[in-house]
Amino acid sequence: DDIHPKEIAKELAEKYAKIGRGSLSLWENLPILRKDQSTFYVDLYASIIVLKEKKYILGSIRDVTERKHLTDMKNSFMDMVSHELRTPFSVIKESYSLILDETLGTINSQQREMLDMAKDNIDRLARLINQVLTTERFESGKMEYNFAKHDINKIINQVSNDLQFLAKKKNLKLILKLDQNLPKVKIDKDKIIEVLINLIDNAVKFTDQGFVKITSRKENKNIKVIVEDSGRGIKEEDIGKIFQKFTQIERKPGGTGLGLTISKTIIEAHKGQIWVESIYGKGSKFNFIIPI
């Protein structure tokens, strides 16, 4: 009690009890008081060992105060960036929307072409920034989930309608094969929308001809969603890297290499799984399941 802040005494007691039972091996950023009552932070590694038929707890402590300080600074910076970027992006998007809608007067075809190009690039930049900020929120533990019962097919239809223009630009067929008898499932709707956008956008991006197909069905006690394409596929040696942070197997403009990492984090937070099947040169199938 003398070496820890009193306001977290209850939490500390519970965690020490877990260490005693052998159910907690790593405790990160544990606050410890110095004699002058200033605080430093440690990672505590604990394991149970047996010596002469007696159990002992073996602990090692590593001072991580500097790491925590840098992490806190990074999180504060990302919070500031997130806040400061929202307003100018909203103003820019509203401004060019008014011009494109000809609310402020007519525009000619050349002006419209230039504005469309600007809109595409601003939307792309917004997606990149959002992906970086989303990743930082996941890593800092600040990501919140709002779980409620939803119809997964309605969400798939909504995302497909929103992204239909991407498929049309490349003359691809966007096919839906949805099981209409699926039960509602407890999910965070906005997060699952983000997963579907990532998967469908990737499928369109890496498919030059043919189709992108979204399938939903019940499989055992799960709802399974498949995003399949007739694109270039993924080499066998690259499949294991596909969900790693900042990984882009084939470089494409506007990508961060974070979309699939974010998708994996979201699906795992739903107690589900996500994986890919692919034959190089013949297309890919991204699958995820969510328990009912």
PDB file of C-alpha atoms in Angstrom:
ATOM      1  CA  ASP A   1       0.000   0.000   0.000  1.00  0.00           C
ATOM      2  CA  ASP A   2       2.868   2.391   0.704  1.00  0.00           C
ATOM      3  CA  ILE A   3       4.343   2.214  -2.790  1.00  0.00           C
ATOM      4  CA  HIS A   4       1.196   2.748  -4.899  1.00  0.00           C
ATOM      5  CA  PRO A   5      -1.245   5.665  -5.333  1.00  0.00           C
ATOM      6  CA  LYS A   6      -4.181   5.195  -2.930  1.00  0.00           C
ATOM      7  CA  GLU A   7      -6.853   6.080  -5.531  1.00  0.00           C
ATOM      8  CA  ILE A   8      -6.204   2.842  -7.414  1.00  0.00           C
ATOM      9  CA  ALA A   9      -5.835   0.598  -4.363  1.00  0.00           C
ATOM     10  CA  LYS A  10      -8.872  -1.552  -5.198  1.00  0.00           C
ATOM     11  CA  GLU A  11      -7.729  -2.214  -8.759  1.00  0.00           C
ATOM     12  CA  LEU A  12      -4.223  -3.007  -7.521  1.00  0.00           C
ATOM     13  CA  ALA A  13      -5.501  -5.502  -4.956  1.00  0.00           C
ATOM     14  CA  GLU A  14      -7.447  -7.367  -7.651  1.00  0.00           C
ATOM     15  CA  LYS A  15      -4.429  -7.530  -9.944  1.00  0.00           C
ATOM     16  CA  TYR A  16      -2.078  -8.704  -7.201  1.00  0.00           C
ATOM     17  CA  ALA A  17      -4.607 -11.420  -6.420  1.00  0.00           C
ATOM     18  CA  LYS A  18      -4.488 -12.515 -10.064  1.00  0.00           C
ATOM     19  CA  ILE A  19      -0.703 -12.662  -9.900  1.00  0.00           C
ATOM     20  CA  GLY A  20      -1.009 -14.868  -6.812  1.00  0.00           C
ATOM     21  CA  ARG A  21      -3.289 -17.231  -8.719  1.00  0.00           C
ATOM     22  CA  GLY A  22      -0.911 -17.266 -11.673  1.00  0.00           C
ATOM     23  CA  SER A  23      -3.481 -15.751 -14.039  1.00  0.00           C
ATOM     24  CA  LEU A  24      -1.622 -12.478 -14.694  1.00  0.00           C
ATOM     25  CA  SER A  25       1.913 -12.688 -16.090  1.00  0.00           C
ATOM     26  CA  LEU A  26       2.421  -9.155 -17.401  1.00  0.00           C
ATOM     27  CA  TRP A  27       1.272  -5.912 -15.837  1.00  0.00           C
ATOM     28  CA  GLU A  28       2.063  -2.851 -17.931  1.00  0.00           C
ATOM     29  CA  ASN A  29       2.462   0.749 -16.742  1.00  0.00           C
ATOM     30  CA  LEU A  30       2.129  -0.060 -13.031  1.00  0.00           C
ATOM     31  CA  PRO A  31       2.441   3.220 -11.045  1.00  0.00           C
ATOM     32  CA  ILE A  32       4.901   3.194  -8.135  1.00  0.00           C
ATOM     33  CA  LEU A  33       5.578   5.992  -5.621  1.00  0.00           C
ATOM     34  CA  ARG A  34       9.026   7.234  -4.713  1.00  0.00           C
ATOM     35  CA  LYS A  35       9.859   8.450  -1.195  1.00  0.00           C
ATOM     36  CA  ASP A  36       9.117  12.023  -2.302  1.00  0.00           C
ATOM     37  CA  GLN A  37       5.650  10.817  -3.518  1.00  0.00           C
ATOM     38  CA  SER A  38       6.485  11.374  -7.185  1.00  0.00           C
ATOM     39  CA  THR A  39       5.377   8.574  -9.505  1.00  0.00           C
ATOM     40  CA  PHE A  40       7.266   6.364 -11.933  1.00  0.00           C
ATOM     41  CA  TYR A  41       5.934   3.504 -14.047  1.00  0.00           C
ATOM     42  CA  VAL A  42       7.063  -0.072 -14.505  1.00  0.00           C
ATOM     43  CA  ASP A  43       6.201  -3.232 -16.379  1.00  0.00           C
ATOM     44  CA  LEU A  44       5.894  -6.083 -13.889  1.00  0.00           C
ATOM     45  CA  TYR A  45       6.536  -9.591 -15.197  1.00  0.00           C
ATOM     46  CA  ALA A  46       5.426 -12.361 -12.826  1.00  0.00           C
ATOM     47  CA  SER A  47       5.561 -16.126 -12.936  1.00  0.00           C
ATOM     48  CA  ILE A  48       5.023 -18.940 -10.454  1.00  0.00           C
ATOM     49  CA  ILE A  49       7.967 -21.233  -9.818  1.00  0.00           C
ATOM     50  CA  VAL A  50       8.226 -24.342  -7.624  1.00  0.00           C
ATOM     51  CA  LEU A  51      11.274 -24.901  -5.412  1.00  0.00           C
ATOM     52  CA  LYS A  52      11.404 -27.901  -3.081  1.00  0.00           C
ATOM     53  CA  GLU A  53       7.656 -28.410  -3.525  1.00  0.00           C
ATOM     54  CA  LYS A  54       6.907 -24.835  -2.470  1.00  0.00           C
ATOM     55  CA  LYS A  55       5.370 -22.267  -4.830  1.00  0.00           C
ATOM     56  CA  TYR A  56       6.943 -18.846  -5.171  1.00  0.00           C
ATOM     57  CA  ILE A  57       6.114 -15.820  -7.297  1.00  0.00           C
ATOM     58  CA  LEU A  58       9.102 -14.668  -9.335  1.00  0.00           C
ATOM     59  CA  GLY A  59       8.804 -11.055 -10.425  1.00  0.00           C
ATOM     60  CA  SER A  60      10.948  -8.733 -12.509  1.00  0.00           C
ATOM     61  CA  ILE A  61      10.388  -5.009 -12.840  1.00  0.00           C
ATOM     62  CA  ARG A  62      11.366  -2.766 -15.732  1.00  0.00           C
ATOM     63  CA  ASP A  63      11.213   1.021 -15.504  1.00  0.00           C
ATOM     64  CA  VAL A  64       9.118   2.266 -18.457  1.00  0.00           C
ATOM     65  CA  THR A  65       8.516   5.852 -17.287  1.00  0.00           C
ATOM     66  CA  GLU A  66      10.136   7.352 -20.379  1.00  0.00           C
ATOM     67  CA  ARG A  67       8.142   5.076 -22.683  1.00  0.00           C
ATOM     68  CA  LYS A  68       4.878   6.025 -20.987  1.00  0.00           C
ATOM     69  CA  HIS A  69       5.786   9.712 -21.178  1.00  0.00           C
ATOM     70  CA  LEU A  70       6.426   9.439 -24.931  1.00  0.00           C
ATOM     71  CA  THR A  71       3.209   7.426 -25.446  1.00  0.00           C
ATOM     72  CA  ASP A  72       1.184  10.029 -23.535  1.00  0.00           C
ATOM     73  CA  MET A  73       2.744  12.802 -25.638  1.00  0.00           C
ATOM     74  CA  LYS A  74       1.933  10.914 -28.846  1.00  0.00           C
ATOM     75  CA  ASN A  75      -1.681  10.312 -27.758  1.00  0.00           C
ATOM     76  CA  SER A  76      -2.116  13.979 -26.845  1.00  0.00           C
ATOM     77  CA  PHE A  77      -0.701  15.008 -30.205  1.00  0.00           C
ATOM     78  CA  MET A  78      -3.009  12.625 -32.093  1.00  0.00           C
ATOM     79  CA  ASP A  79      -6.025  13.920 -30.143  1.00  0.00           C
ATOM     80  CA  MET A  80      -5.054  17.483 -31.062  1.00  0.00           C
ATOM     81  CA  VAL A  81      -4.511  16.579 -34.727  1.00  0.00           C
ATOM     82  CA  SER A  82      -7.845  14.777 -34.872  1.00  0.00           C
ATOM     83  CA  HIS A  83      -9.663  17.781 -33.398  1.00  0.00           C
ATOM     84  CA  GLU A  84      -7.860  20.371 -35.523  1.00  0.00           C
ATOM     85  CA  LEU A  85      -8.401  18.520 -38.817  1.00  0.00           C
ATOM     86  CA  ARG A  86     -12.129  17.903 -38.526  1.00  0.00           C
ATOM     87  CA  THR A  87     -13.223  21.524 -38.893  1.00  0.00           C
ATOM     88  CA  PRO A  88     -11.143  22.492 -41.983  1.00  0.00           C
ATOM     89  CA  PHE A  89     -12.047  19.235 -43.743  1.00  0.00           C
ATOM     90  CA  SER A  90     -15.750  19.835 -43.078  1.00  0.00           C
ATOM     91  CA  VAL A  91     -15.502  23.399 -44.409  1.00  0.00           C
ATOM     92  CA  ILE A  92     -13.600  22.332 -47.556  1.00  0.00           C
ATOM     93  CA  LYS A  93     -16.033  19.499 -48.335  1.00  0.00           C
ATOM     94  CA  GLU A  94     -19.066  21.727 -47.803  1.00  0.00           C
ATOM     95  CA  SER A  95     -17.554  24.435 -50.018  1.00  0.00           C
ATOM     96  CA  TYR A  96     -16.822  22.261 -53.037  1.00  0.00           C
ATOM     97  CA  SER A  97     -20.199  20.504 -52.642  1.00  0.00           C
ATOM     98  CA  LEU A  98     -21.954  23.871 -52.957  1.00  0.00           C
ATOM     99  CA  ILE A  99     -19.938  24.664 -56.083  1.00  0.00           C
ATOM    100  CA  LEU A 100     -20.482  21.233 -57.660  1.00  0.00           C
ATOM    101  CA  ASP A 101     -24.232  21.442 -56.978  1.00  0.00           C
ATOM    102  CA  GLU A 102     -24.157  24.844 -58.756  1.00  0.00           C
ATOM    103  CA  THR A 103     -25.791  26.433 -55.723  1.00  0.00           C
ATOM    104  CA  LEU A 104     -23.465  29.413 -56.148  1.00  0.00           C
ATOM    105  CA  GLY A 105     -23.802  29.620 -59.937  1.00  0.00           C
ATOM    106  CA  THR A 106     -23.267  27.501 -63.032  1.00  0.00           C
ATOM    107  CA  ILE A 107     -19.915  25.917 -63.834  1.00  0.00           C
ATOM    108  CA  ASN A 108     -18.586  24.651 -67.161  1.00  0.00           C
ATOM    109  CA  SER A 109     -17.445  21.104 -67.926  1.00  0.00           C
ATOM    110  CA  GLN A 110     -13.751  21.903 -67.490  1.00  0.00           C
ATOM    111  CA  GLN A 111     -14.357  23.472 -64.083  1.00  0.00           C
ATOM    112  CA  ARG A 112     -16.472  20.469 -63.055  1.00  0.00           C
ATOM    113  CA  GLU A 113     -13.700  18.084 -64.114  1.00  0.00           C
ATOM    114  CA  MET A 114     -11.149  19.974 -62.000  1.00  0.00           C
ATOM    115  CA  LEU A 115     -13.497  20.104 -58.998  1.00  0.00           C
ATOM    116  CA  ASP A 116     -14.214  16.374 -59.301  1.00  0.00           C
ATOM    117  CA  MET A 117     -10.468  15.746 -59.254  1.00  0.00           C
ATOM    118  CA  ALA A 118     -10.089  17.944 -56.165  1.00  0.00           C
ATOM    119  CA  LYS A 119     -12.998  16.137 -54.466  1.00  0.00           C
ATOM    120  CA  ASP A 120     -11.458  12.706 -55.144  1.00  0.00           C
ATOM    121  CA  ASN A 121      -8.125  13.781 -53.661  1.00  0.00           C
ATOM    122  CA  ILE A 122      -9.662  15.440 -50.605  1.00  0.00           C
ATOM    123  CA  ASP A 123     -11.771  12.322 -49.938  1.00  0.00           C
ATOM    124  CA  ARG A 124      -8.641  10.196 -50.330  1.00  0.00           C
ATOM    125  CA  LEU A 125      -6.688  12.381 -47.908  1.00  0.00           C
ATOM    126  CA  ALA A 126      -9.559  12.238 -45.409  1.00  0.00           C
ATOM    127  CA  ARG A 127      -9.575   8.420 -45.581  1.00  0.00           C
ATOM    128  CA  LEU A 128      -5.812   8.238 -45.020  1.00  0.00           C
ATOM    129  CA  ILE A 129      -5.939  10.550 -42.001  1.00  0.00           C
ATOM    130  CA  ASN A 130      -8.945   8.712 -40.544  1.00  0.00           C
ATOM    131  CA  GLN A 131      -7.149   5.362 -40.850  1.00  0.00           C
ATOM    132  CA  VAL A 132      -4.043   6.656 -39.062  1.00  0.00           C
ATOM    133  CA  LEU A 133      -6.129   8.239 -36.285  1.00  0.00           C
ATOM    134  CA  THR A 134      -8.277   5.103 -35.941  1.00  0.00           C
ATOM    135  CA  THR A 135      -5.164   2.949 -35.560  1.00  0.00           C
ATOM    136  CA  GLU A 136      -3.824   5.265 -32.865  1.00  0.00           C
ATOM    137  CA  ARG A 137      -7.132   5.112 -30.948  1.00  0.00           C
ATOM    138  CA  PHE A 138      -7.020   1.307 -31.032  1.00  0.00           C
ATOM    139  CA  GLU A 139      -3.430   1.223 -29.789  1.00  0.00           C
ATOM    140  CA  SER A 140      -4.039   3.730 -27.010  1.00  0.00           C
ATOM    141  CA  GLY A 141      -7.115   1.821 -25.798  1.00  0.00           C
ATOM    142  CA  LYS A 142      -9.400   4.792 -26.472  1.00  0.00           C
ATOM    143  CA  MET A 143     -11.585   3.115 -29.064  1.00  0.00           C
ATOM    144  CA  GLU A 144     -15.161   2.754 -27.825  1.00  0.00           C
ATOM    145  CA  TYR A 145     -17.723   0.277 -29.121  1.00  0.00           C
ATOM    146  CA  ASN A 146     -21.476   0.728 -29.293  1.00  0.00           C
ATOM    147  CA  PHE A 147     -22.936  -2.778 -29.523  1.00  0.00           C
ATOM    148  CA  ALA A 148     -26.564  -3.280 -30.536  1.00  0.00           C
ATOM    149  CA  LYS A 149     -28.632  -5.789 -32.552  1.00  0.00           C
ATOM    150  CA  HIS A 150     -28.457  -5.115 -36.299  1.00  0.00           C
ATOM    151  CA  ASP A 151     -29.387  -6.769 -39.596  1.00  0.00           C
ATOM    152  CA  ILE A 152     -26.032  -7.437 -41.295  1.00  0.00           C
ATOM    153  CA  ASN A 153     -27.687  -7.567 -44.730  1.00  0.00           C
ATOM    154  CA  LYS A 154     -28.996  -4.007 -44.385  1.00  0.00           C
ATOM    155  CA  ILE A 155     -25.477  -2.850 -43.571  1.00  0.00           C
ATOM    156  CA  ILE A 156     -24.031  -4.728 -46.572  1.00  0.00           C
ATOM    157  CA  ASN A 157     -26.676  -3.188 -48.852  1.00  0.00           C
ATOM    158  CA  GLN A 158     -25.934   0.294 -47.514  1.00  0.00           C
ATOM    159  CA  VAL A 159     -22.163  -0.017 -48.039  1.00  0.00           C
ATOM    160  CA  SER A 160     -22.609  -1.614 -51.485  1.00  0.00           C
ATOM    161  CA  ASN A 161     -24.848   1.244 -52.626  1.00  0.00           C
ATOM    162  CA  ASP A 162     -22.337   3.798 -51.363  1.00  0.00           C
ATOM    163  CA  LEU A 163     -19.433   2.096 -53.175  1.00  0.00           C
ATOM    164  CA  GLN A 164     -21.271   1.151 -56.369  1.00  0.00           C
ATOM    165  CA  PHE A 165     -19.665   4.098 -58.192  1.00  0.00           C
ATOM    166  CA  LEU A 166     -16.185   2.636 -57.605  1.00  0.00           C
ATOM    167  CA  ALA A 167     -17.143  -0.591 -59.389  1.00  0.00           C
ATOM    168  CA  LYS A 168     -18.829   1.315 -62.232  1.00  0.00           C
ATOM    169  CA  LYS A 169     -15.682   3.368 -62.806  1.00  0.00           C
ATOM    170  CA  LYS A 170     -13.822   0.134 -63.616  1.00  0.00           C
ATOM    171  CA  ASN A 171     -16.754  -1.601 -65.357  1.00  0.00           C
ATOM    172  CA  LEU A 172     -16.902  -4.261 -62.647  1.00  0.00           C
ATOM    173  CA  LYS A 173     -20.033  -6.141 -61.587  1.00  0.00           C
ATOM    174  CA  LEU A 174     -20.879  -5.680 -57.901  1.00  0.00           C
ATOM    175  CA  ILE A 175     -22.826  -8.805 -56.958  1.00  0.00           C
ATOM    176  CA  LEU A 176     -24.748  -9.419 -53.722  1.00  0.00           C
ATOM    177  CA  LYS A 177     -25.648 -12.945 -52.602  1.00  0.00           C
ATOM    178  CA  LEU A 178     -27.282 -12.478 -49.205  1.00  0.00           C
ATOM    179  CA  ASP A 179     -29.090 -15.027 -47.055  1.00  0.00           C
ATOM    180  CA  GLN A 180     -32.370 -13.293 -46.239  1.00  0.00           C
ATOM    181  CA  ASN A 181     -33.049 -15.514 -43.197  1.00  0.00           C
ATOM    182  CA  LEU A 182     -30.153 -14.349 -41.054  1.00  0.00           C
ATOM    183  CA  PRO A 183     -30.869 -13.385 -37.439  1.00  0.00           C
ATOM    184  CA  LYS A 184     -29.868  -9.984 -36.139  1.00  0.00           C
ATOM    185  CA  VAL A 185     -26.443  -9.929 -34.546  1.00  0.00           C
ATOM    186  CA  LYS A 186     -24.961  -7.802 -31.767  1.00  0.00           C
ATOM    187  CA  ILE A 187     -22.362  -5.551 -33.392  1.00  0.00           C
ATOM    188  CA  ASP A 188     -21.055  -2.008 -33.537  1.00  0.00           C
ATOM    189  CA  LYS A 189     -22.690  -0.915 -36.793  1.00  0.00           C
ATOM    190  CA  ASP A 190     -20.225   1.872 -37.645  1.00  0.00           C
ATOM    191  CA  LYS A 191     -17.214  -0.375 -37.054  1.00  0.00           C
ATOM    192  CA  ILE A 192     -18.606  -3.160 -39.257  1.00  0.00           C
ATOM    193  CA  ILE A 193     -19.332  -0.571 -41.950  1.00  0.00           C
ATOM    194  CA  GLU A 194     -15.656   0.395 -41.760  1.00  0.00           C
ATOM    195  CA  VAL A 195     -14.615  -3.254 -42.196  1.00  0.00           C
ATOM    196  CA  LEU A 196     -16.885  -3.678 -45.236  1.00  0.00           C
ATOM    197  CA  ILE A 197     -15.653  -0.429 -46.805  1.00  0.00           C
ATOM    198  CA  ASN A 198     -12.037  -1.572 -46.376  1.00  0.00           C
ATOM    199  CA  LEU A 199     -12.684  -5.008 -47.887  1.00  0.00           C
ATOM    200  CA  ILE A 200     -14.863  -3.871 -50.807  1.00  0.00           C
ATOM    201  CA  ASP A 201     -12.620  -0.892 -51.629  1.00  0.00           C
ATOM    202  CA  ASN A 202      -9.580  -3.216 -51.682  1.00  0.00           C
ATOM    203  CA  ALA A 203     -11.393  -5.744 -53.864  1.00  0.00           C
ATOM    204  CA  VAL A 204     -12.293  -3.063 -56.426  1.00  0.00           C
ATOM    205  CA  LYS A 205      -8.816  -1.509 -56.277  1.00  0.00           C
ATOM    206  CA  PHE A 206      -7.054  -4.798 -57.115  1.00  0.00           C
ATOM    207  CA  THR A 207      -9.551  -6.051 -59.714  1.00  0.00           C
ATOM    208  CA  ASP A 208      -9.203  -4.840 -63.306  1.00  0.00           C
ATOM    209  CA  GLN A 209     -12.003  -6.876 -64.870  1.00  0.00           C
ATOM    210  CA  GLY A 210     -14.780  -9.188 -63.784  1.00  0.00           C
ATOM    211  CA  PHE A 211     -16.631  -8.886 -60.505  1.00  0.00           C
ATOM    212  CA  VAL A 212     -16.683  -8.206 -56.781  1.00  0.00           C
ATOM    213  CA  LYS A 213     -19.157 -10.406 -54.886  1.00  0.00           C
ATOM    214  CA  ILE A 214     -20.393 -10.010 -51.306  1.00  0.00           C
ATOM    215  CA  THR A 215     -21.951 -13.077 -49.691  1.00  0.00           C
ATOM    216  CA  SER A 216     -23.633 -13.474 -46.306  1.00  0.00           C
ATOM    217  CA  ARG A 217     -24.756 -16.727 -44.711  1.00  0.00           C
ATOM    218  CA  LYS A 218     -25.192 -18.564 -41.426  1.00  0.00           C
ATOM    219  CA  GLU A 219     -22.433 -21.009 -40.619  1.00  0.00           C
ATOM    220  CA  ASN A 220     -22.754 -23.019 -37.403  1.00  0.00           C
ATOM    221  CA  LYS A 221     -23.297 -20.402 -34.668  1.00  0.00           C
ATOM    222  CA  ASN A 222     -21.805 -17.571 -36.702  1.00  0.00           C
ATOM    223  CA  ILE A 223     -22.732 -15.149 -39.430  1.00  0.00           C
ATOM    224  CA  LYS A 224     -20.173 -15.323 -42.224  1.00  0.00           C
ATOM    225  CA  VAL A 225     -19.485 -12.550 -44.721  1.00  0.00           C
ATOM    226  CA  ILE A 226     -17.310 -13.086 -47.796  1.00  0.00           C
ATOM    227  CA  VAL A 227     -15.929 -10.387 -50.094  1.00  0.00           C
ATOM    228  CA  GLU A 228     -14.701 -12.159 -53.226  1.00  0.00           C
ATOM    229  CA  ASP A 229     -13.101 -10.714 -56.346  1.00  0.00           C
ATOM    230  CA  SER A 230     -11.750 -11.871 -59.710  1.00  0.00           C
ATOM    231  CA  GLY A 231      -8.656  -9.726 -59.351  1.00  0.00           C
ATOM    232  CA  ARG A 232      -4.940 -10.435 -59.388  1.00  0.00           C
ATOM    233  CA  GLY A 233      -4.865 -12.364 -56.119  1.00  0.00           C
ATOM    234  CA  ILE A 234      -2.126 -12.621 -53.500  1.00  0.00           C
ATOM    235  CA  LYS A 235       1.072 -14.659 -53.661  1.00  0.00           C
ATOM    236  CA  GLU A 236       1.172 -17.534 -51.182  1.00  0.00           C
ATOM    237  CA  GLU A 237       4.243 -16.135 -49.402  1.00  0.00           C
ATOM    238  CA  ASP A 238       2.456 -12.809 -48.850  1.00  0.00           C
ATOM    239  CA  ILE A 239      -0.802 -14.122 -47.359  1.00  0.00           C
ATOM    240  CA  GLY A 240       0.661 -14.277 -43.840  1.00  0.00           C
ATOM    241  CA  LYS A 241       1.657 -10.589 -44.002  1.00  0.00           C
ATOM    242  CA  ILE A 242      -1.632  -9.199 -45.273  1.00  0.00           C
ATOM    243  CA  PHE A 243      -3.053  -8.111 -41.893  1.00  0.00           C
ATOM    244  CA  GLN A 244       0.196  -6.638 -40.579  1.00  0.00           C
ATOM    245  CA  LYS A 245       0.378  -2.916 -39.836  1.00  0.00           C
ATOM    246  CA  PHE A 246       1.588  -0.671 -42.697  1.00  0.00           C
ATOM    247  CA  THR A 247       1.808  -3.656 -45.042  1.00  0.00           C
ATOM    248  CA  GLN A 248       0.924  -3.198 -48.702  1.00  0.00           C
ATOM    249  CA  ILE A 249       1.713  -6.259 -50.779  1.00  0.00           C
ATOM    250  CA  GLU A 250       1.309  -4.279 -53.974  1.00  0.00           C
ATOM    251  CA  ARG A 251       1.647  -0.520 -53.743  1.00  0.00           C
ATOM    252  CA  LYS A 252      -1.441   1.434 -54.791  1.00  0.00           C
ATOM    253  CA  PRO A 253      -1.946   5.218 -54.651  1.00  0.00           C
ATOM    254  CA  GLY A 254      -3.863   6.395 -51.585  1.00  0.00           C
ATOM    255  CA  GLY A 255      -3.134   3.377 -49.414  1.00  0.00           C
ATOM    256  CA  THR A 256      -1.707   3.374 -45.901  1.00  0.00           C
ATOM    257  CA  GLY A 257      -1.444  -0.368 -45.322  1.00  0.00           C
ATOM    258  CA  LEU A 258      -3.708   0.075 -42.283  1.00  0.00           C
ATOM    259  CA  GLY A 259      -7.157  -0.885 -43.581  1.00  0.00           C
ATOM    260  CA  LEU A 260      -6.810  -4.638 -43.062  1.00  0.00           C
ATOM    261  CA  THR A 261      -5.078  -4.173 -39.691  1.00  0.00           C
ATOM    262  CA  ILE A 262      -8.013  -2.026 -38.535  1.00  0.00           C
ATOM    263  CA  SER A 263     -10.497  -4.576 -39.899  1.00  0.00           C
ATOM    264  CA  LYS A 264      -8.795  -7.426 -38.019  1.00  0.00           C
ATOM    265  CA  THR A 265      -8.829  -5.444 -34.755  1.00  0.00           C
ATOM    266  CA  ILE A 266     -12.545  -4.655 -35.159  1.00  0.00           C
ATOM    267  CA  ILE A 267     -13.573  -8.235 -35.966  1.00  0.00           C
ATOM    268  CA  GLU A 268     -11.554  -9.628 -33.060  1.00  0.00           C
ATOM    269  CA  ALA A 269     -13.240  -7.095 -30.738  1.00  0.00           C
ATOM    270  CA  HIS A 270     -16.516  -8.703 -31.871  1.00  0.00           C
ATOM    271  CA  LYS A 271     -15.116 -12.120 -30.785  1.00  0.00           C
ATOM    272  CA  GLY A 272     -14.900 -13.070 -34.452  1.00  0.00           C
ATOM    273  CA  GLN A 273     -12.234 -14.057 -36.963  1.00  0.00           C
ATOM    274  CA  ILE A 274     -11.055 -12.689 -40.307  1.00  0.00           C
ATOM    275  CA  TRP A 275      -8.871 -14.421 -42.902  1.00  0.00           C
ATOM    276  CA  VAL A 276      -8.071 -14.483 -46.611  1.00  0.00           C
ATOM    277  CA  GLU A 277      -7.994 -17.219 -49.245  1.00  0.00           C
ATOM    278  CA  SER A 278      -6.333 -16.444 -52.548  1.00  0.00           C
ATOM    279  CA  ILE A 279      -4.861 -17.964 -55.697  1.00  0.00           C
ATOM    280  CA  TYR A 280      -2.373 -15.638 -57.343  1.00  0.00           C
ATOM    281  CA  GLY A 281      -3.684 -14.477 -60.703  1.00  0.00           C
ATOM    282  CA  LYS A 282      -7.230 -15.727 -60.042  1.00  0.00           C
ATOM    283  CA  GLY A 283      -8.640 -13.551 -57.256  1.00  0.00           C
ATOM    284  CA  SER A 284      -9.125 -13.399 -53.492  1.00  0.00           C
ATOM    285  CA  LYS A 285     -11.770 -14.147 -50.869  1.00  0.00           C
ATOM    286  CA  PHE A 286     -11.747 -12.197 -47.615  1.00  0.00           C
ATOM    287  CA  ASN A 287     -13.881 -13.927 -44.992  1.00  0.00           C
ATOM    288  CA  PHE A 288     -15.011 -12.848 -41.568  1.00  0.00           C
ATOM    289  CA  ILE A 289     -17.293 -14.463 -39.015  1.00  0.00           C
ATOM    290  CA  ILE A 290     -19.152 -12.919 -36.089  1.00  0.00           C
ATOM    291  CA  PRO A 291     -20.792 -15.110 -33.430  1.00  0.00           C
ATOM    292  CA  ILE A 292     -24.578 -14.924 -33.248  1.00  0.00           C
TER     293      ILE A 292
END
